[in-house]
Short mmCIF file of C-alpha atoms in Angstrom, two decimals:
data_model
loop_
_atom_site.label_atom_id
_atom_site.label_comp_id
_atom_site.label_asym_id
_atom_site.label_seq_id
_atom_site.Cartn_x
_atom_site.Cartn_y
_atom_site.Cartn_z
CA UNK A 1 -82.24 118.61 3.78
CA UNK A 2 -83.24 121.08 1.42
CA UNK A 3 -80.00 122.55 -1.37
CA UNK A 4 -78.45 125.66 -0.40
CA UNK A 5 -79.60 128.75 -1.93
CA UNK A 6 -76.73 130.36 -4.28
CA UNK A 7 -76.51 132.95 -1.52
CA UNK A 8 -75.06 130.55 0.96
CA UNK A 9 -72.97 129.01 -1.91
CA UNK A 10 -71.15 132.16 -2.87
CA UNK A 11 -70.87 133.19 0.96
CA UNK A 12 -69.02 129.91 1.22
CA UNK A 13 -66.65 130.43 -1.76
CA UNK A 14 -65.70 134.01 -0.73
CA UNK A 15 -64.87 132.39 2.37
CA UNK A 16 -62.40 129.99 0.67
CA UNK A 17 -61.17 132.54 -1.11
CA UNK A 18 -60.34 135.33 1.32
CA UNK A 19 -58.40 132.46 3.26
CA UNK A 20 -55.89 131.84 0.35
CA UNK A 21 -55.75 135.18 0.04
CA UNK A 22 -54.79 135.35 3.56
CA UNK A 23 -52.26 132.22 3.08
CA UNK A 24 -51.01 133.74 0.19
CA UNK A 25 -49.83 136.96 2.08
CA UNK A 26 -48.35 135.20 4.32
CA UNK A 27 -46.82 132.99 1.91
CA UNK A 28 -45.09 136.25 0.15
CA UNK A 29 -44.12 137.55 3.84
CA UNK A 30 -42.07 135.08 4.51
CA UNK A 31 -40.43 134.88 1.10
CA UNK A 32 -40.10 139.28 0.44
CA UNK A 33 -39.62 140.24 4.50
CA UNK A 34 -36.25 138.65 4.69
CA UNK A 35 -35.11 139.83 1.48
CA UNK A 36 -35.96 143.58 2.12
CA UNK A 37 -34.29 142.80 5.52
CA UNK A 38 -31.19 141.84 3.65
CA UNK A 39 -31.03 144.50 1.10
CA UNK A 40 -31.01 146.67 4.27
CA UNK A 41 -28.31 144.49 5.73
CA UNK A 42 -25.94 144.71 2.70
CA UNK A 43 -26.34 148.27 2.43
CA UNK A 44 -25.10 148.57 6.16
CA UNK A 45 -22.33 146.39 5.37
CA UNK A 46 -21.07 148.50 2.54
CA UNK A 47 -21.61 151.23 5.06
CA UNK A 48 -19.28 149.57 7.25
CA UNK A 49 -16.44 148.34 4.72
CA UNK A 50 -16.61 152.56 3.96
CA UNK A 51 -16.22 153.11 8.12
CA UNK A 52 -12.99 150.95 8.10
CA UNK A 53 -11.21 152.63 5.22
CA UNK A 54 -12.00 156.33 6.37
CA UNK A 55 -12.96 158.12 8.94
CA UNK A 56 -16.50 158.14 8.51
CA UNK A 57 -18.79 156.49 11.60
CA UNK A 58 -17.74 154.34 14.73
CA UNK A 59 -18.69 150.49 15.78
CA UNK A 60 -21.81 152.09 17.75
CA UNK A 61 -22.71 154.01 14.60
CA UNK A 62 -22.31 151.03 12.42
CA UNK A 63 -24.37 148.73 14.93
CA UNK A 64 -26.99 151.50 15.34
CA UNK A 65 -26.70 152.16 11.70
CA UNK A 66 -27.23 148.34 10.75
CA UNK A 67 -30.04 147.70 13.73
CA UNK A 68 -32.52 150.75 11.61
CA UNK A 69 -31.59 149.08 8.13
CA UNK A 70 -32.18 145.45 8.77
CA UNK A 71 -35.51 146.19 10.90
CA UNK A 72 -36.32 149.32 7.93
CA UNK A 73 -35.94 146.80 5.28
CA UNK A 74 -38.53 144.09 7.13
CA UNK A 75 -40.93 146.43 7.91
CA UNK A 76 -41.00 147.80 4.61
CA UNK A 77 -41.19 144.05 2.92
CA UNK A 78 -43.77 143.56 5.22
CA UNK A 79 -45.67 146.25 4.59
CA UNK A 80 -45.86 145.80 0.80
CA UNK A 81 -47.00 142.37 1.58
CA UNK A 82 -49.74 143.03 3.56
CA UNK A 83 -51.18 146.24 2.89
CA UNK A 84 -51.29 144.95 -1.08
CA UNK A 85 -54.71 145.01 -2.04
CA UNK A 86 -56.75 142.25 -3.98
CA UNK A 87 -60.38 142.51 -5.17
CA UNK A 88 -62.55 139.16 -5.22
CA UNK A 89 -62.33 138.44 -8.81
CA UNK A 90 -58.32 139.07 -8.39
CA UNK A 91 -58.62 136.99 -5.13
CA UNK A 92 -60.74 134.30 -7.89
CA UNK A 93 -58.27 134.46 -10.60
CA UNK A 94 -55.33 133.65 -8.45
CA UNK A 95 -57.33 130.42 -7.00
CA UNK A 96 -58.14 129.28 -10.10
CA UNK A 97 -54.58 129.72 -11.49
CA UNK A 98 -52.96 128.19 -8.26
CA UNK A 99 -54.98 125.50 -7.82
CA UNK A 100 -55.83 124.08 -11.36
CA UNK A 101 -59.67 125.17 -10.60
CA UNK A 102 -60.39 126.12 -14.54
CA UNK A 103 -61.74 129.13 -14.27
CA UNK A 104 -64.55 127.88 -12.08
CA UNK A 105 -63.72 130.27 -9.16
CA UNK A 106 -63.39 133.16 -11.67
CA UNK A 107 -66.85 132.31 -13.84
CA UNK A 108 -68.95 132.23 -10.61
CA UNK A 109 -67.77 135.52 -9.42
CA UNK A 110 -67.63 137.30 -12.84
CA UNK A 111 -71.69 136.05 -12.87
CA UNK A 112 -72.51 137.19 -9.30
CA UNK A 113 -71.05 140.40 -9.95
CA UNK A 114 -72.99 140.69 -12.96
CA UNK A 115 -69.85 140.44 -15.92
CA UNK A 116 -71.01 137.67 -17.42
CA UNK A 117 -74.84 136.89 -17.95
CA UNK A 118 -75.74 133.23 -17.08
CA UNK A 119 -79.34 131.59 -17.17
CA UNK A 120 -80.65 131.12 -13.43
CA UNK A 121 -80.28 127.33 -13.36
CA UNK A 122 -76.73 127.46 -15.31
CA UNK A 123 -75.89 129.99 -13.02
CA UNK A 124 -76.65 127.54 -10.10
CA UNK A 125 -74.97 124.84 -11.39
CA UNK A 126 -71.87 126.50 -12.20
CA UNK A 127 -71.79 128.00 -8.87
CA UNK A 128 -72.40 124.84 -6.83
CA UNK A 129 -69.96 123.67 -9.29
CA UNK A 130 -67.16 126.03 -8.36
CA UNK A 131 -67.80 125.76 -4.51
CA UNK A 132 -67.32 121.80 -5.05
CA UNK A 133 -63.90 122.18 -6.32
CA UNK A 134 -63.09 124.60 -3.74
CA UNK A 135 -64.01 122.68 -1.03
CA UNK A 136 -61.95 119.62 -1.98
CA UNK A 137 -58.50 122.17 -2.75
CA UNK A 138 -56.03 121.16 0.56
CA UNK A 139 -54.61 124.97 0.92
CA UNK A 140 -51.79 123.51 2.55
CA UNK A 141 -50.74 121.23 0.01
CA UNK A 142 -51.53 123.56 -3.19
CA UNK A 143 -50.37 126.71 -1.47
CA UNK A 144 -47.21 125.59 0.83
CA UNK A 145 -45.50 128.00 3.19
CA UNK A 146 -41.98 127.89 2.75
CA UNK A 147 -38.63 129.60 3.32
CA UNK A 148 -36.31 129.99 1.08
CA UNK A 149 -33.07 128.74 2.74
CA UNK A 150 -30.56 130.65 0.56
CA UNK A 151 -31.70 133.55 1.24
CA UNK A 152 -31.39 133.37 4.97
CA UNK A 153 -27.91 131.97 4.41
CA UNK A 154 -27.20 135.05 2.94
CA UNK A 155 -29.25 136.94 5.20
CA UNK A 156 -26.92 135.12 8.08
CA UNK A 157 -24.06 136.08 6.61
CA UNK A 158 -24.55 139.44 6.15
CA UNK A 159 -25.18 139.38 9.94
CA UNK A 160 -21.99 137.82 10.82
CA UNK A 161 -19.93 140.30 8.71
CA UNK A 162 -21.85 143.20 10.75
CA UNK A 163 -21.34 141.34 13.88
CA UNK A 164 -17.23 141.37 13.16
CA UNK A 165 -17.41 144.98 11.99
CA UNK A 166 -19.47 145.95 15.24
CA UNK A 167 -16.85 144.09 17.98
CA UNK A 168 -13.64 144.01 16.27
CA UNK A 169 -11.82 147.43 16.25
CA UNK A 170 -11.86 150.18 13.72
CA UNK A 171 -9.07 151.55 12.64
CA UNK A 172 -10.03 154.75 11.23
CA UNK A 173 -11.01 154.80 15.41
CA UNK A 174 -8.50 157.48 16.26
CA UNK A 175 -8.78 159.61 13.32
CA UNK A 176 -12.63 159.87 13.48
CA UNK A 177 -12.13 160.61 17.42
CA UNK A 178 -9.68 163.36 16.44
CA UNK A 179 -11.95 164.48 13.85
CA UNK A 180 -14.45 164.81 16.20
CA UNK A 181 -12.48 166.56 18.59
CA UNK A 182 -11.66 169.23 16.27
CA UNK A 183 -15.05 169.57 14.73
CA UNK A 184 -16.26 170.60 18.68
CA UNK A 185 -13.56 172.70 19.17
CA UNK A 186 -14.52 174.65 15.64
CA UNK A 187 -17.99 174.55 16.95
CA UNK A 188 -17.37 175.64 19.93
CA UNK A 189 -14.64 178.98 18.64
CA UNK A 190 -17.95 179.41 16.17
CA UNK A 191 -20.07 180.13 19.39
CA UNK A 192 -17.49 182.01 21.08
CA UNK A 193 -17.37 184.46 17.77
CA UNK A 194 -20.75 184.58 17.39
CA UNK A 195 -20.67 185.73 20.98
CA UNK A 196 -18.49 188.37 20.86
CA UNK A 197 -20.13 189.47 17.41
CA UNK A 198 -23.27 190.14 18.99
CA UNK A 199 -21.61 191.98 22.09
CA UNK A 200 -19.40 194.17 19.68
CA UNK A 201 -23.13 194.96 17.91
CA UNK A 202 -24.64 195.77 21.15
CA UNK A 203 -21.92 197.60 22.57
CA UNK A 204 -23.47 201.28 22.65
CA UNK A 205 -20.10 202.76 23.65
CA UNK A 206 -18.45 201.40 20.43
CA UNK A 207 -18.71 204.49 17.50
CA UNK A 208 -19.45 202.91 13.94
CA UNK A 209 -15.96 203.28 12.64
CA UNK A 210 -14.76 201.17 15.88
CA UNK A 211 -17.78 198.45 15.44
CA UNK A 212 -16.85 197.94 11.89
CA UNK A 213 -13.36 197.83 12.42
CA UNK A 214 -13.87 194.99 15.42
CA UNK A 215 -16.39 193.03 13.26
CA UNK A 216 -14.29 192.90 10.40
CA UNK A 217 -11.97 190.11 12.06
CA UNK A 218 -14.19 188.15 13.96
CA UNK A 219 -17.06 187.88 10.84
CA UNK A 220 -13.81 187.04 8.65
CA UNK A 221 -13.12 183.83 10.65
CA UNK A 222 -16.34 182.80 10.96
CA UNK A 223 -16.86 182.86 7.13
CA UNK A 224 -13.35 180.78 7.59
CA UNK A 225 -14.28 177.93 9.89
CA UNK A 226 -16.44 175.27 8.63
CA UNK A 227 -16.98 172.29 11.05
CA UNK A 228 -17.33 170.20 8.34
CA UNK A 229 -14.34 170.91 6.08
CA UNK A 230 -11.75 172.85 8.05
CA UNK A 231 -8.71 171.21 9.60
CA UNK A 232 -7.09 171.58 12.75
CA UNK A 233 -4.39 173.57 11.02
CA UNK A 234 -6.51 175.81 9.28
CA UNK A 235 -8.60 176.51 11.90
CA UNK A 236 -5.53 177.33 14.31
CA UNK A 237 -4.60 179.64 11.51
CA UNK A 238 -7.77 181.49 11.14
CA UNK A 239 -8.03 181.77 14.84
CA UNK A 240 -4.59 183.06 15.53
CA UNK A 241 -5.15 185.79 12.43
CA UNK A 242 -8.09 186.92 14.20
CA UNK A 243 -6.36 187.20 17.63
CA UNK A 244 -3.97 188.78 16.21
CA UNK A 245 -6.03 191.52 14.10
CA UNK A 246 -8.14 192.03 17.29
CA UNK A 247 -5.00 192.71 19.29
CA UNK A 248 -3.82 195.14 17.04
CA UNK A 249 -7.02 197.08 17.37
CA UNK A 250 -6.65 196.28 20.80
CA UNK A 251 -3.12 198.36 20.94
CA UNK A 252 -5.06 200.93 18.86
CA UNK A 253 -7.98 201.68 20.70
CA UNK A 254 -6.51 201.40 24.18
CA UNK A 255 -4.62 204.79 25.74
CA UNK A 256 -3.15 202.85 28.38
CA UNK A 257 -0.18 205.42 29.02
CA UNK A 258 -3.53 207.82 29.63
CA UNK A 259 -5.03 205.21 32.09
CA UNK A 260 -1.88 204.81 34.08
CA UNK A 261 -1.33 208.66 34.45
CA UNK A 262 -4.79 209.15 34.95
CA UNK A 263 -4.57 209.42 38.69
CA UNK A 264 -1.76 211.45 39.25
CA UNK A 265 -3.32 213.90 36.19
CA UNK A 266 -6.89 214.35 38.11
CA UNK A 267 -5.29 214.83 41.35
CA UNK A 268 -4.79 218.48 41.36
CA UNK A 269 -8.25 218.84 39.46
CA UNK A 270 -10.15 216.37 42.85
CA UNK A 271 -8.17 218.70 45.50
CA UNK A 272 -10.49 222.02 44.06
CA UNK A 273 -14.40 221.83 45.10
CA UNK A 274 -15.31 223.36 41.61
CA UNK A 275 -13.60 220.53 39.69
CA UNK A 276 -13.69 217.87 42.26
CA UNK A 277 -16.40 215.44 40.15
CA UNK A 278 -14.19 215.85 36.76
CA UNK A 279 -10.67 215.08 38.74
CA UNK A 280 -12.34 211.82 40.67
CA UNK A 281 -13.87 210.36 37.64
CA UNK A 282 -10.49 210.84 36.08
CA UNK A 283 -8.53 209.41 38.94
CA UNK A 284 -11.11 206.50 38.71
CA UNK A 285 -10.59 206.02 35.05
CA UNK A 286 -13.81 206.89 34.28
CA UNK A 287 -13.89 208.89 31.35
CA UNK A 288 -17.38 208.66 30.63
CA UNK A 289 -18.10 210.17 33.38
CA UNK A 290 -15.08 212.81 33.42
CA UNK A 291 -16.66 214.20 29.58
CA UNK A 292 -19.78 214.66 31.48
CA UNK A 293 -17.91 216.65 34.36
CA UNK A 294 -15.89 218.55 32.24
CA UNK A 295 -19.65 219.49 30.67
CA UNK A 296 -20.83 220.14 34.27
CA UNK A 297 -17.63 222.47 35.12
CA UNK A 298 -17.89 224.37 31.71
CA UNK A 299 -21.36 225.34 32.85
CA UNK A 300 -20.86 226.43 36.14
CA UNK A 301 -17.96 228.60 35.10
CA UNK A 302 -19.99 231.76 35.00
CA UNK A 303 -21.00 230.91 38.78
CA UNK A 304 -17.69 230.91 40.10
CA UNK A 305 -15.56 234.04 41.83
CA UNK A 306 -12.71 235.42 40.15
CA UNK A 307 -10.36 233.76 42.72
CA UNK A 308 -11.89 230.49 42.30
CA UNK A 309 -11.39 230.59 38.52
CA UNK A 310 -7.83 231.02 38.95
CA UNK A 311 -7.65 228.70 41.07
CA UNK A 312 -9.64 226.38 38.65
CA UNK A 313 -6.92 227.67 35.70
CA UNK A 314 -3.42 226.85 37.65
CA UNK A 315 -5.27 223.25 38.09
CA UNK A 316 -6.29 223.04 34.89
CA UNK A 317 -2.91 223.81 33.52
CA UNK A 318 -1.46 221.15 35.80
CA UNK A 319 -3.34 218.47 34.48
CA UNK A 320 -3.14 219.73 30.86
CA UNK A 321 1.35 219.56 31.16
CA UNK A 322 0.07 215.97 33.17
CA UNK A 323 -1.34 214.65 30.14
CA UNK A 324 0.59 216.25 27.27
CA UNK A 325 2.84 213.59 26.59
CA UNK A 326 0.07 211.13 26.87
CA UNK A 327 -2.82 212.87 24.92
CA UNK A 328 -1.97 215.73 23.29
CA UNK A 329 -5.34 217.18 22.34
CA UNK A 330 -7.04 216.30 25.70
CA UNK A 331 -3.87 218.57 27.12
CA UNK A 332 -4.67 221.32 24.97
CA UNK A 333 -7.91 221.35 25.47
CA UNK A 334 -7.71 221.87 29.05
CA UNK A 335 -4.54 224.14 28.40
CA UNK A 336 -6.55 226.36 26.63
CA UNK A 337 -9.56 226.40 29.11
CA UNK A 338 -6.45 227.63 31.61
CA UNK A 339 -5.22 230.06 29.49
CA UNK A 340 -8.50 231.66 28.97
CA UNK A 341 -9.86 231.77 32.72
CA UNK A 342 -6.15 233.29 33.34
CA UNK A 343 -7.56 236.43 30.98
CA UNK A 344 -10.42 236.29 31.96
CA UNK A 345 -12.12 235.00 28.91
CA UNK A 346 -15.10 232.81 30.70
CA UNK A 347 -16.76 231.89 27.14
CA UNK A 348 -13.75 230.79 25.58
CA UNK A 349 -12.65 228.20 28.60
CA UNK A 350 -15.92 227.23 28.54
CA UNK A 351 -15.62 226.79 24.87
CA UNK A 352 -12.31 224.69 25.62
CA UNK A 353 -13.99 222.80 28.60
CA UNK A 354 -16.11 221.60 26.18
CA UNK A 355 -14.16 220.55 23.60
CA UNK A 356 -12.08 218.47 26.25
CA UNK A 357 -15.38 216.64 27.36
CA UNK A 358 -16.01 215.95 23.66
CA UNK A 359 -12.14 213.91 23.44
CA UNK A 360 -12.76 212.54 27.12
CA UNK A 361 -16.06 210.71 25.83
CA UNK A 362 -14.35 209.75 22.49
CA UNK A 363 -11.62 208.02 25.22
CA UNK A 364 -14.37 206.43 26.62
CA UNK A 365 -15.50 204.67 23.14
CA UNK A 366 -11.70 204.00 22.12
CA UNK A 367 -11.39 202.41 26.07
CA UNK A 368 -14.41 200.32 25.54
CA UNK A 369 -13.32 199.52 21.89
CA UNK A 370 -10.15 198.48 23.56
CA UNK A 371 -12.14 195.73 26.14
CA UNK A 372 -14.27 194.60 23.58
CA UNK A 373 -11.19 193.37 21.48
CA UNK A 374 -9.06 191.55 24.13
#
């Protein structure tokens, strides 16, 4: 049988060798995986000794918690294990040193590789040399797989103390629950505001003075209430200041003794067919619509016969001694588009007309002002 060639001689001791490099992987897997599973372990259970002195996570959160730190802590141990590189004359070096081979495993591949220069036949020898020894190593024997039994007494316990902070209760339970509860309710006043901030922003109806005068309250309270850090108390406070600033603007925007005299006011002004549109939208409450009447009538005045603009001034001047307690410029506005149609002064009622539809659309704002804050 003829002697191998060195080819087959150094195929067959990189073959030993990649197996103990193999072994040896798993050799440090099963000594590093369970202690990067406990470091994740003890870090949950400090996590959980926290969770029972303050309000700070549940028994679910714990377990959860615990579940992604154990199997984090493997996976990375395991990882460092096994994606840990080695080159052949590292793999050599560590077979040499492990299993008393003298530097044979080492020498051959240091001379294959070209690091060392070796005379063919001394080059043979040593080789066939070196696969000799490593054919007669027992792997098992020189390289044994063990586990190291304190740690996964520790490892064990750690579970146990995770198990009992998991199933018995908490008694920061409560507090975190009422934490909780007022964290959503924050969250969900924060929406609400946010809400009504973009409304009040949108609100076309609103004049610039009004907008900044609604926003002022609501953007205060949101710069107020954090989820994180505000209490129950303080955020009952902040909320009830804001209610209460809104509602004052509310009682300052809203003419409500205008509203509820409204109908009886336009009644005389619906009754005449030259001023039926501006009383209707006033009976209605619609003052929008009444300032663009009151526009419409002032317009038409010209069009109209003298008995029909007296007519149009005896209404006029009921409406205005309707509303003079309630609004005193609207009331003199249309006072003074009576008196002038009563002398006959067409441009100046006009003139008056329009003035009134100018403080019936500024209603109309301060009405919608008045919505927008309740």
């Amino acid at each position: 049988m003829p002697d191998p060639t060195p080819e087959t001689l150094f195929d067959r001791l990189t073959t030993h060798l990649a197996a103990w490099h193999g072994r040896r992987r798993l050799r440090d897997a099963l000594l590093w995986a369970p202690r990067a599973g406990l470091a994740g372990l003890l870090l949950a259970v400090v996590l959980a000794t926290v969770a029972r002195l303050r309000p700070f996570l549940d028994n679910t959160q714990v377990g959860y918690i615990a579940l992604g730190l154990g199997l984090g802590g493997l996976l990375a141990g395991l990882l460092a294990v096994l994606l840990r590189r080695a080159s052949l004359l590292e793999r050599a070096r560590f077979a040499d040193r492990q299993f008393a081979l003298r530097e044979r495993a080492s020498t051959a591949v240091e001379i294959q590789q070209g690091a060392l220069a070796a005379p063919p036949a001394l080059a043979r020898q040593q080789l066939a040399d070196a696969v000799r020894a490593t054919d007669a190593v027992d792997a098992r024997r020189g390289l044994p797989l063990r586990l190291v039994r304190r740690d996964w007494l520790v490892l064990l316990l750690a579970l146990a103390l995770l198990a009992a902070a998991v199933l018995l209760p908490n008694p920061q339970e409560n507090a975190l629950k009422q934490a909780r509860a007022v964290r959503e309710q924050i969250e969900t006043q924060i929406e609400a505001l946010e809400a009504l901030e973009e409304e009040i922003l949108n609100n076309p109806e609103l004049t610039e003075a009004q907008r900044e005068d609604l926003l002022e309250p609501v953007q205060n309270a949101l710069e107020a209430l954090d989820p994180a850090g505000t209490t129950q108390e303080e955020a009952v406070a902040t909320l009830s200041e804001a209610e209460a600033d809104l509602r004052a603007l509310e009682a300052s925007f809203s003419p409500d003794d205008l509203q509820a005299r409204l109908d009886a006011a336009g009644q005389p002004l619906a009754e005449n067919a030259a001023s039926q549109s501006l009383g209707e939208a006033l009976q209605n409450g619609q003052l929008a619509q009444a300032g663009a009447a009151a526009a419409a009538l002032a317009d038409n005045l010209p069009a109209l016969s003298a008995e029909e603009q007296a007519e149009l001034a005896q209404d006029l001047a009921e409406t205005a001694a309707a509303l003079a307690e309630v609004d005193p410029a609207l009331a003199q506005a249309l006072a003074d588009a009576a008196q002038a149609l009563q002398a006959g002064d067409v441009a100046a009622a006009q003139q008056a007309l329009q003035q009134a539809a100018g403080t019936l659309q500024q209603r109309a704002q301060e009405m919608a002002a008045a919505q927008q804050a309740q």
